[in-house]
Structure formats: C-alpha cells, structure tokens
Short mmCIF file of C-alpha atoms in Angstrom, two decimals:
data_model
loop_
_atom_site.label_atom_id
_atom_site.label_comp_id
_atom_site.label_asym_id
_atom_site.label_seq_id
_atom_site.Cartn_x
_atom_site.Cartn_y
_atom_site.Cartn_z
CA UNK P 1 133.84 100.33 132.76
CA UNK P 2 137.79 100.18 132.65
CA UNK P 3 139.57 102.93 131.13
CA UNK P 4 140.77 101.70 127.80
CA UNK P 5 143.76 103.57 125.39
CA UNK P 6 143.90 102.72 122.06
CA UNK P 7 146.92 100.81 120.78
CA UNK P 8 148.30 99.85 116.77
CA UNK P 9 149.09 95.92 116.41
CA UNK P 10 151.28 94.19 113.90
CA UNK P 11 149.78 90.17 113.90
CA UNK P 12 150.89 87.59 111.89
CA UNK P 13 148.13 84.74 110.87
CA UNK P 14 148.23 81.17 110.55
CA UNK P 15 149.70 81.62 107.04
CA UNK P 16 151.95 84.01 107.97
CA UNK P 17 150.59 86.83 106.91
CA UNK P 18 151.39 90.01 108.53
CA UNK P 19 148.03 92.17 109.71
CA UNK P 20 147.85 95.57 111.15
CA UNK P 21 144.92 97.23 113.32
CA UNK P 22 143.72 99.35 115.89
CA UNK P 23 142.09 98.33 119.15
CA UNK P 24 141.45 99.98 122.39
CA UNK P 25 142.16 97.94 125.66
CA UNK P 26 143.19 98.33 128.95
CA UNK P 27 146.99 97.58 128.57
CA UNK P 28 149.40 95.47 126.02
CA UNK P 29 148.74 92.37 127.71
CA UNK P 30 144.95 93.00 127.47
CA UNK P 31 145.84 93.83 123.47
CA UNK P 32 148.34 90.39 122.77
CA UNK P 33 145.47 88.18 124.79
CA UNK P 34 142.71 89.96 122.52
CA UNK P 35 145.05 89.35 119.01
CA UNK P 36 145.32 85.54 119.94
CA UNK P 37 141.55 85.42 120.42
CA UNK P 38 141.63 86.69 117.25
CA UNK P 39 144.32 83.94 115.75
CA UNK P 40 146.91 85.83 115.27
CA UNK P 41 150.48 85.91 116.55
CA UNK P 42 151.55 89.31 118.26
CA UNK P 43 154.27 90.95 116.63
CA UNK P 44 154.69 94.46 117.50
CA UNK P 45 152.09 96.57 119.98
CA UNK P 46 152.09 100.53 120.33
CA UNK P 47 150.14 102.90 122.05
CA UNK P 48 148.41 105.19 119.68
CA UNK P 49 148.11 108.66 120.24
CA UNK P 50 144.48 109.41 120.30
CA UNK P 51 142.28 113.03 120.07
CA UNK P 52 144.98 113.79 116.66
CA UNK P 53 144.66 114.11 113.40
CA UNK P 54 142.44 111.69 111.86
CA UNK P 55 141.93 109.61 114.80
CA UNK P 56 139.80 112.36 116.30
CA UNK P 57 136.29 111.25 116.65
CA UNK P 58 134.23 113.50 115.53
CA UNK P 59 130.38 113.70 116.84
CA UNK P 60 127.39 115.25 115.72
CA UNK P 61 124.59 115.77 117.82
CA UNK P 62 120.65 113.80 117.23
CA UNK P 63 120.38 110.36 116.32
CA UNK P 64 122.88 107.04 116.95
CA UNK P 65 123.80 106.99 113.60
CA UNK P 66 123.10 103.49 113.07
CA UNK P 67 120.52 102.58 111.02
CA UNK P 68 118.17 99.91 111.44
CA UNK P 69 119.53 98.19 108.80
CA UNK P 70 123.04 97.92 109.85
CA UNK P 71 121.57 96.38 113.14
CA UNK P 72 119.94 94.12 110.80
CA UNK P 73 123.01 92.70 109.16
CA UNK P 74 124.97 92.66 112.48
CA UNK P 75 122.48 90.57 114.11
CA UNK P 76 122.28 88.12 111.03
CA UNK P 77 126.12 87.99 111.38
CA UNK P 78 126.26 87.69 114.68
CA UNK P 79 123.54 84.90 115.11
CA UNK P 80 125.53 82.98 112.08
CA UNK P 81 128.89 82.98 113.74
CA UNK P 82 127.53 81.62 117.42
CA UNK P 83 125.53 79.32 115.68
CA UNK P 84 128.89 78.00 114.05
CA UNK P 85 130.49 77.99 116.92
CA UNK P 86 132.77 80.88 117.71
CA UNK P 87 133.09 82.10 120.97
CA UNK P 88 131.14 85.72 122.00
CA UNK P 89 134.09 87.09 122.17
CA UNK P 90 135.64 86.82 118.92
CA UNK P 91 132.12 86.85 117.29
CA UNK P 92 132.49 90.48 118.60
CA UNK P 93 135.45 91.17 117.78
CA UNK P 94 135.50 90.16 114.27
CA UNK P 95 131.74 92.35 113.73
CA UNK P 96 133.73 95.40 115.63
CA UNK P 97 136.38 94.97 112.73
CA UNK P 98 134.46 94.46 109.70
CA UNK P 99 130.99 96.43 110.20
CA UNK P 100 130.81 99.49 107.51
CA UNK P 101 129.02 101.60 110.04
CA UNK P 102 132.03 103.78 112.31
CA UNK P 103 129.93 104.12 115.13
CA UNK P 104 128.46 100.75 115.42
CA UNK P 105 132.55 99.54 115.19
CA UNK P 106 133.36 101.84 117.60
CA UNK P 107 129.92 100.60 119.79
CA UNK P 108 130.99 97.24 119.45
CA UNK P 109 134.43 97.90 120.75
CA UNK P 110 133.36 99.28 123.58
CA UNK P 111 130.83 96.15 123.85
CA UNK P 112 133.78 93.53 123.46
CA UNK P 113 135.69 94.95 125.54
CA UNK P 114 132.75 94.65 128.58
CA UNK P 115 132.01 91.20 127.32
CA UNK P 116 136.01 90.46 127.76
CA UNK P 117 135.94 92.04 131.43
CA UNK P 118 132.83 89.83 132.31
CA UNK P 119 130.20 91.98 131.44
CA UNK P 120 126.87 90.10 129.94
CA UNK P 121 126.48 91.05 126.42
CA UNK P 122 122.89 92.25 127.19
CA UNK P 123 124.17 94.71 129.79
CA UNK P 124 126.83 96.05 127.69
CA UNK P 125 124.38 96.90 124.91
CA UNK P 126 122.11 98.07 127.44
CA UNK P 127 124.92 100.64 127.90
CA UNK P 128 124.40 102.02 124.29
CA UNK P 129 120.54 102.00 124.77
CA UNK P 130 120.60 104.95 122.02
CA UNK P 131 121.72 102.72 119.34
CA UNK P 132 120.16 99.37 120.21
CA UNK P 133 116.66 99.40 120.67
CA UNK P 134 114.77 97.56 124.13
CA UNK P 135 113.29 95.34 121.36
CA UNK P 136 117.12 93.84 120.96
CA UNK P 137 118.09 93.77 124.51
CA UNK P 138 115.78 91.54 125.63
CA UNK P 139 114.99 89.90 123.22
CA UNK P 140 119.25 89.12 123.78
CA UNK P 141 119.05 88.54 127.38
CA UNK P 142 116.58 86.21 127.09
CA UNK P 143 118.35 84.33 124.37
CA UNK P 144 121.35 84.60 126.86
CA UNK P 145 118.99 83.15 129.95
CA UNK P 146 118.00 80.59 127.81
CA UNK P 147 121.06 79.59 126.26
CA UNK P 148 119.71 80.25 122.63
CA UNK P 149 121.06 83.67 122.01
CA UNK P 150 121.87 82.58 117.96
CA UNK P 151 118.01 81.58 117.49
CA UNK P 152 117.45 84.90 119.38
CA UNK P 153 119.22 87.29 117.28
CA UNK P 154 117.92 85.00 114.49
CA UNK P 155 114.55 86.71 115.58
CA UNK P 156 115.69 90.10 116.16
CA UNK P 157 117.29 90.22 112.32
CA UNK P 158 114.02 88.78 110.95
CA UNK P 159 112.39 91.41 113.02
CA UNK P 160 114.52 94.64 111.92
CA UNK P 161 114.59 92.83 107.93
CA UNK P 162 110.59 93.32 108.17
CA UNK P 163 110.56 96.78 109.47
CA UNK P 164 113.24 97.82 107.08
CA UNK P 165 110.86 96.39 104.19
CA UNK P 166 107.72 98.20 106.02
CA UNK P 167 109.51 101.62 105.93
CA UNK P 168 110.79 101.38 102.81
CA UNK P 169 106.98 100.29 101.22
CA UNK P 170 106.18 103.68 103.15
CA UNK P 171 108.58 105.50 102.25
CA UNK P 172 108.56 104.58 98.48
CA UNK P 173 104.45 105.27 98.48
CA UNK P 174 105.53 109.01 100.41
CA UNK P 175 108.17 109.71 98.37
CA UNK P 176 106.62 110.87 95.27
CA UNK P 177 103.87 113.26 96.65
CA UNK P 178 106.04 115.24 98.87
CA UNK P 179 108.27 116.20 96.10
CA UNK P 180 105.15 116.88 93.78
CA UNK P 181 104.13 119.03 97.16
CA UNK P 182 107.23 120.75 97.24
CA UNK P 183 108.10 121.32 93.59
CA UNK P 184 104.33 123.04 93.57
CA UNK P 185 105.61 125.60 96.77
CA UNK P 186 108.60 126.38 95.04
CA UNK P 187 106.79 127.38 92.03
CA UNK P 188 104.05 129.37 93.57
CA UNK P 189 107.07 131.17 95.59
CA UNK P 190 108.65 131.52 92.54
CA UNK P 191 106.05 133.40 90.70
CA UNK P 192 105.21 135.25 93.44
CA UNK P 193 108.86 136.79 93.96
CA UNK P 194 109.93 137.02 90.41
CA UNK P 195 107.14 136.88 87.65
CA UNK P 196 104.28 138.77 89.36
CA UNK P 197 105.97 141.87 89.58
CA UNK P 198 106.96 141.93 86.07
CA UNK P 199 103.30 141.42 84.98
CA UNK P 200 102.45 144.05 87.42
CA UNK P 201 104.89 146.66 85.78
CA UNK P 202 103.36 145.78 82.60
CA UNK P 203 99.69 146.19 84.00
CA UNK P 204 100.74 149.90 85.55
CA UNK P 205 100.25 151.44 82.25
CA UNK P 206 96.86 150.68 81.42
CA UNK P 207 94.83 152.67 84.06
CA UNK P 208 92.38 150.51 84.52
CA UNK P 209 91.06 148.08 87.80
CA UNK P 210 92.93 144.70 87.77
CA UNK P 211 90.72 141.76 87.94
CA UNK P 212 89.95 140.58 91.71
CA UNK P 213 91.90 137.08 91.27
CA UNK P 214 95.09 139.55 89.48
CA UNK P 215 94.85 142.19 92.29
CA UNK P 216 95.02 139.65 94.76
CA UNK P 217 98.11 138.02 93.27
CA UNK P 218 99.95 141.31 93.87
CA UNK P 219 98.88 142.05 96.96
CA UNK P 220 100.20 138.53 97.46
CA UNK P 221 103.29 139.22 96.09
CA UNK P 222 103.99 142.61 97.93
CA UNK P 223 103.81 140.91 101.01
CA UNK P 224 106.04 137.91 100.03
CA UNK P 225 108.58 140.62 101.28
CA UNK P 226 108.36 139.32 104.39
CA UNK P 227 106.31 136.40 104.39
CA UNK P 228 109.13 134.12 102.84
CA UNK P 229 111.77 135.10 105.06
CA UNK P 230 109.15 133.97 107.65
CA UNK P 231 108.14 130.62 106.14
CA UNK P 232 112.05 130.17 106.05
CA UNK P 233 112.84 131.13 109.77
CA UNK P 234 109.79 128.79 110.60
CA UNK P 235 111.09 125.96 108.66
CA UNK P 236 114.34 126.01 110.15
CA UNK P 237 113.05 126.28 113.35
CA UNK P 238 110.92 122.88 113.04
CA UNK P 239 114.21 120.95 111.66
CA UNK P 240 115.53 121.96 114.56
CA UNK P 241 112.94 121.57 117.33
CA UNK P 242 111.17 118.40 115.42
CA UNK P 243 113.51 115.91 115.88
CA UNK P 244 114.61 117.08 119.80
CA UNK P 245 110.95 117.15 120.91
CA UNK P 246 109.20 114.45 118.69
CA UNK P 247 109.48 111.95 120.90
CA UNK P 248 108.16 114.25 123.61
CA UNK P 249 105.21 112.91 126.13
CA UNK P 250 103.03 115.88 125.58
CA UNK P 251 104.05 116.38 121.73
CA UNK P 252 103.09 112.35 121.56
CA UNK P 253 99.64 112.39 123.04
CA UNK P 254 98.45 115.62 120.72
CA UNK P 255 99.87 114.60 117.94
CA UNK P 256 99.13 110.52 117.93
CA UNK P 257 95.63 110.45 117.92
CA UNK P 258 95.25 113.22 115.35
CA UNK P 259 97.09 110.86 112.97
CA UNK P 260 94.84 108.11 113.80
CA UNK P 261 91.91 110.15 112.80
CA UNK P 262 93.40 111.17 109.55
CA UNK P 263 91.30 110.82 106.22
CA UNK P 264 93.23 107.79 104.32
CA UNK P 265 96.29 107.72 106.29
CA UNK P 266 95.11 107.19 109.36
CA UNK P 267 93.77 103.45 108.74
CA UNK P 268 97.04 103.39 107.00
CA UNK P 269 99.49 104.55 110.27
CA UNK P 270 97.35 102.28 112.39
CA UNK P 271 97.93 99.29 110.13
CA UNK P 272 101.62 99.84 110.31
CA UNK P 273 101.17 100.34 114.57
CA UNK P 274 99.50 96.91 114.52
CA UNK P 275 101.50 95.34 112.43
CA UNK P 276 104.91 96.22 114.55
CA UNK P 277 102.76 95.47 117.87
CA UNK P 278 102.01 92.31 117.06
CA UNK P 279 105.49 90.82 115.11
CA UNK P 280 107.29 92.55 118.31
CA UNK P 281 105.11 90.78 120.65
CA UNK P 282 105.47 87.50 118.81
CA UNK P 283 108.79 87.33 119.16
CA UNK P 284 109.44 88.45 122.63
CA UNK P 285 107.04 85.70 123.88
CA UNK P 286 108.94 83.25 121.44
CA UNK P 287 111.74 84.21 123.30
CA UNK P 288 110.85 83.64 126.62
CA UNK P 289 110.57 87.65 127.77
CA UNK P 290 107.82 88.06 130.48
CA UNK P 291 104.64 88.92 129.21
CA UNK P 292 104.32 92.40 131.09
CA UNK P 293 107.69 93.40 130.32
CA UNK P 294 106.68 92.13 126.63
CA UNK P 295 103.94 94.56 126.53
CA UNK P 296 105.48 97.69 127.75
CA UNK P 297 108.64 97.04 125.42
CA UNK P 298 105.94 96.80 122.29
CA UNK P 299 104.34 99.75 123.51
CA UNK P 300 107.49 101.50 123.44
CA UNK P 301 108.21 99.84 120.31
CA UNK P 302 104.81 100.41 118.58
CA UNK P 303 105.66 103.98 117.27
CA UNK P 304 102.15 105.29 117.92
CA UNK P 305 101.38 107.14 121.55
CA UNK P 306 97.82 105.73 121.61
CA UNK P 307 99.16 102.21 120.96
CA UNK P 308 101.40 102.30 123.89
CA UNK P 309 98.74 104.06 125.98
CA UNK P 310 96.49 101.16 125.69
CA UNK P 311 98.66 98.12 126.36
CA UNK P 312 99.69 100.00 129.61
CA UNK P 313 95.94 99.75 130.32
CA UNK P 314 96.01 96.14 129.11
CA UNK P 315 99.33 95.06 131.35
CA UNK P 316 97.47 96.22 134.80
CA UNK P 317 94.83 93.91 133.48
CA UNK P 318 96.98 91.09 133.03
CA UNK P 319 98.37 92.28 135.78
CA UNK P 320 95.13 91.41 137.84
CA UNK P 321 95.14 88.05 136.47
CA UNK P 322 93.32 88.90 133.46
CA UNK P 323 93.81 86.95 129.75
CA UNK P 324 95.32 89.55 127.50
CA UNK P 325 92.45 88.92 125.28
CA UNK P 326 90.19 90.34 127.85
CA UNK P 327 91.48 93.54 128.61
CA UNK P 328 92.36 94.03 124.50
CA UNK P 329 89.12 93.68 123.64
CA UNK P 330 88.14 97.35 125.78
CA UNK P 331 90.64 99.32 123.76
CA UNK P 332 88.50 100.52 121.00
CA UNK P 333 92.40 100.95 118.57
CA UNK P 334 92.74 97.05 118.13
CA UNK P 335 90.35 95.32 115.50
CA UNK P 336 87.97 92.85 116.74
CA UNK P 337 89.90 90.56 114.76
CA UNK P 338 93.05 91.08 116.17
CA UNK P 339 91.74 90.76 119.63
CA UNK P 340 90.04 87.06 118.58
CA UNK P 341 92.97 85.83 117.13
CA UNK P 342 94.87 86.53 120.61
CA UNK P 343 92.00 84.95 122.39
CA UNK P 344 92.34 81.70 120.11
CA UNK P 345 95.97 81.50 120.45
CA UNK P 346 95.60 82.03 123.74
CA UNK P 347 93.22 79.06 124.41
CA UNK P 348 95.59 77.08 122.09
CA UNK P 349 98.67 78.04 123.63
CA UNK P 350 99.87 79.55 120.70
CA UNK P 351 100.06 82.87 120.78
CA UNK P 352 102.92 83.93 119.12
CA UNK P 353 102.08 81.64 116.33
CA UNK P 354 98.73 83.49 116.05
CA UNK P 355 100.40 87.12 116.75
CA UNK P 356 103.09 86.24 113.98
CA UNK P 357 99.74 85.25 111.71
CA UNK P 358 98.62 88.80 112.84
CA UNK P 359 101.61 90.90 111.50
CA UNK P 360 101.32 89.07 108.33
CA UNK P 361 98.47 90.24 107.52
CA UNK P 362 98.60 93.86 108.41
CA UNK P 363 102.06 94.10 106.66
CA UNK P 364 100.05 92.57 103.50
CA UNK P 365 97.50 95.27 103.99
CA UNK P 366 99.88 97.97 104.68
CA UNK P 367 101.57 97.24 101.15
CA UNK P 368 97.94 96.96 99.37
CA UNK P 369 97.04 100.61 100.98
CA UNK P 370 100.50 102.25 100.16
CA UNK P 371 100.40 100.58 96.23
CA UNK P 372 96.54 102.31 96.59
CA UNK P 373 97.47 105.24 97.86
CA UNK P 374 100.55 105.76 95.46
CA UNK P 375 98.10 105.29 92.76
CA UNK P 376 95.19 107.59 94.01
CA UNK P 377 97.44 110.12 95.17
CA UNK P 378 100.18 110.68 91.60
CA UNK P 379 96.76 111.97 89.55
CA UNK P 380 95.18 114.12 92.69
CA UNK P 381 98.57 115.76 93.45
CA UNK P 382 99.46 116.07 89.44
CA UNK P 383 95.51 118.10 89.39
CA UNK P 384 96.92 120.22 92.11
CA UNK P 385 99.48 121.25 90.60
CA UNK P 386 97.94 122.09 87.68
CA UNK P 387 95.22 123.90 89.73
CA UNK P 388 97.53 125.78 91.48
CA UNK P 389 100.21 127.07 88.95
CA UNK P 390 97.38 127.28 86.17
CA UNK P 391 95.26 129.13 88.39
CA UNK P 392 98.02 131.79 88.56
CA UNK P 393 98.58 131.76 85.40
CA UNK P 394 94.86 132.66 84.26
CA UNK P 395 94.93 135.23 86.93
CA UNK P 396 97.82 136.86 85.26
CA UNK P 397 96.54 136.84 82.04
CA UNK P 398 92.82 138.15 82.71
CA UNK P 399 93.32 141.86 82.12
CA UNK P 400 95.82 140.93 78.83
CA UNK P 401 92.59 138.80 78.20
CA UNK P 402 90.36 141.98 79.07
CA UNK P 403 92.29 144.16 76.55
CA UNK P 404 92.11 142.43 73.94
CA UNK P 405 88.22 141.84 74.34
CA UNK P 406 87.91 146.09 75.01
CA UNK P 407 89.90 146.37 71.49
CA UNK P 408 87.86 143.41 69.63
CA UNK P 409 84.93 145.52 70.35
#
C-alpha cells in the first residue's frame, strides 16, 4: 500500500463556494486530482502535521468499532450512488467524508485511496477484514465479477438491516431479565454486607439459638468478607478474558452445543442460527459466490460452532458430487423441513428463492419465541425476586417473630 501523509485543502465548488478538508494521499498532485474527482477547484493544499494534538488517533484495543448498522447504511449509500451513476471512486470518497462512524471514515480512506491506486474494492476491504465481515466481501467481489456490484450491496444492506432487526428483537426480549437478575444480586449483596449485621447485633442480646434459616444468613454474611471481593476479581476477569477468547476454537465447541441443549433458549439460539444460515446462503448464491465457498462463509457467518461444524461436513459432500440436500439431511441440527425445502428448490432451480422463504420463517418464529419468552419470563423473574429478597427477609425476622410468641405465652 503507498505511504500516504495527510494534507488540509481549500476547494472551491461549482457555485463558488469555498470548502475545507482533510485527506491523506500520496503527494499534492495525488490530493488536487482527488479534489477534482470530487468537483471542486483546488485552491490552497498543505501538509498537515499528523500524531498532534487532536489529530492523534487514538485506539482502543477489542472490537472494529463499527457497528453492524453503520455497515448497513454505508452499503445502502453506497449501492444508491453506483446505481446513479457515480464513479467508485467518488462514491468512496464522498461515504469516507460524510459517514458518522471515525473509524469507518478513516477505513474508507484508506479503501479509496487503494481503489484510486488500482486496487479492487473487494481486496481493499479484504484488507480491513476486522471491520467488514467475509459475508460483504464476497458477496462485493462477486457483484464486482459480475458487473452488478449496486444490486450486490443492495443485498448485503438488506442482509445487515435483517440482522440488525434480529438482534435488536433479542436483545429487547434479554434486556429486561438481566437487569431484574442483577438488581436481585445487588440486593442480596446488599443485605448481606450492610443489614444482616445490624440484625445480628440486635439478636446478640437475647441468648438464645437463632433459627437455622437466620444462623445461616450470618454465617453468610461473615464470609461475604471475602467472598465479594472474589465475585468482583472474577467478574473482571471474564470482561476481560470473554471477549479475547470467545471466539476461541476450543471455547466454541464446549460452549455451542451446551446452548443448543438449553431448556427454552436453546430452540430459541438455534432458530436465530438457522435463520442467519439460510438468508446468508440465499444471498451469496443470488450473487453468484461458489457454492462451497458459500457454505464455509455461512458457517463462519452462522454464529453457532455446531452450525459451522456441520456444513463443513456438508461441503465435502457436495464436494463429492453430492446435492446439498443430501448431505443436510445427516446433520441431525437442521429441521426436516429446512432440509426439504432445499431439496425442492434444488429440483426447481430455485434455491435461494426457497432459502430466502426459509429465513422468513425462522425470523417470524424467532420474534413469536422472544415476544413468548418476554412474557413467560417478566412474572417468573418478578417471583424470584420476591422469593429471594422475601426469603431473607422472613429469615431475619423469625427470632423477632419467636420473641414475641415466648412473651404472648
């Protein structure tokens, strides 16, 4: 990749307005040919001084920072303006200058600028693998191959629009038990630290043998000394370590089929794995992408270890010259349905139709089982609560309950 410095630009427009900006290139000629790409009229060009002040860059470590649905937008943009007829190159440039998200504008930069040197726009995002997924690459190279890369990333926003909906039906069905969850720990921890020794001080003085449920609330509570440091340490230590090692081989093929198994949200995970398998696949055939790179990219893409595991084992059958129906079918984690529907679309030569029918559906089921779940789970985790913190409570209260039975009679 040529070694770019960044540079400030005065330009004046077609209605002679004056606009200032920042680009990186590799030299002022590179910068004045980029600025009448862009339709403007160099005026004045200046080599920034980069690494200073609040041009440094700063990085954090984990995760591209781009969310899936800034990639969303960008590919809805970006299949809009080709389809109107701009060049690449100033479709690039003008998504580089306008996109809210820092890093993808600086991403796209550094994309532009490969595009402008020659580079295929496929193999300059495959450069920034960490913030576009396989799913997009190929789905843009083939759209390049086949000289339809607007209807392409067309796809590829539909695509990301429908996970971004999935996740957020998960996460909006999620959201309210794990604070329920985690407003209960705090109050258990709370009356552990702070109000069970005060009942205990009071409970000194009467000489008698706590209840068993009251004496083991502060036993309990004398160890909390050191227990909820160690819940503390341990919790920062999984922040840490989950999100370096969750995407981890060995973590993966533990941890996947566990979730599959699952009471309740195990049908539920492997409705969403189908779901992505199949509206991935769908549109990488529509697209022209080889049908065993298809299915290892949608294994990748599936989110579920098991998932991927399995159409490994179905690409060596289709490698052999099997249908993909065929070896499907033996992989007990698809749904006879789902393996059917391939067959018929298949046989019809209309498989992506059928796979697109496919995701459909599980997305519709996904949604009924979250609204379920959302409405099963509100009064079993509101009982819980009340189990928990009442059950305290009670214990507290059974030797003042005791007392005043001793003094009744």
């Amino acid at each position: 990749m040529p070694v770019t410095t960044p540079y400030n630009y005065k330009g004046r427009d077609a209605d002679g307005k004056v606009v200032k900006g920042r680009v990186d290139a590799s030299s002022e000629a590179a910068v004045a040919s980029r600025l009448r790409t862009m339709g403007l009229s160099p005026v004045a060009i200046t080599e920034a001084a980069a690494g200073t002040g609040l041009n440094r860059e700063i990085k954090f470590g984990g995760g591209s920072g781009v969310k899936l649905k800034d990639l969303a937008i960008m590919s809805r943009q970006m299949a809009t303006m080709i389809g109107a007829g701009l060049s690449l190159l100033r479709t690039l440039n003008i998504l580089a200058e306008q996109s809210a998200n820092k890093k993808l504008q600086t991403v796209l930069g550094d994309v532009r600028d490969q595009v402008e040197a020659g580079t295929a726009v496929s193999e300059a995002m495959r450069k920034h693998a960490i913030v576009f997924p396989p799913l997009m690459i190929n789905m843009v190279r083939a759209g390049e191959t086949g000289g339809f890369l607007d209807g392409a990333l067309e796809a590829v926003a539909d695509n990301f629009e429908k996970e971004v909906k999935l996740r957020g039906a998960i996460k909006s069905a999620m959201t309210y038990p794990v604070i329920v969850l985690i407003m209960s720990l705090v109050g258990v921890l709370a009356m552990l630290i702070f109000i069970v020794p005060i009942f205990e001080k009071m409970f000194t003085g009467l000489g008698k043998q706590l209840p068993a449920p009251t004496e083991l609330l502060v036993i309990i509570s004398h160890q909390m000394v050191w227990i909820a440091p160690l819940i503390a340490v341990v919790a920062i230590a999984f922040a840490i370590w989950w999100p370096r090692h969750k995407n981890d081989e060995n973590v993966r093929r533990r941890l996947d089929p566990f979730k599959l198994r699952m009471p309740v949200f195990g049908a539920l995970i492997k409705k969403i794995a189908i779901a992505r398998f199949s509206r991935n696949f769908a549109n990488m055939i529509s697209a022209g992408v080889p049908i065993l790179q298809a299915l290892r990219i949608v294994g990748e893409t599936s989110g579920n270890w098991v998932i991927e595991n399995s159409l490994v084992e179905v690409a060596e059958g289709v490698r052999q010259g099997e249908s993909i129906a065929t070896p499907l079918s033996k992989q007990t984690v698809f749904p006879a349905m789902v393996t059917q529907m391939v067959a018929v679309g298949e046989d019809a030569g209309s498989l992506d139709t059928m796979l697109d029918k496919i995701a459909d559906f599980y997305e519709a089921e996904v949604e009924s089982t979250t609204e379920q779940l959302t409405s099963l789970i509100e009064p079993l985790m509101i009982a819980f609560l009340g189990v928990v913190i009442g059950g305290m409570v009670v214990a507290l209260y059974l030797p003042i309950f005791g007392i005043a039975g001793a003094v009744g009679s």
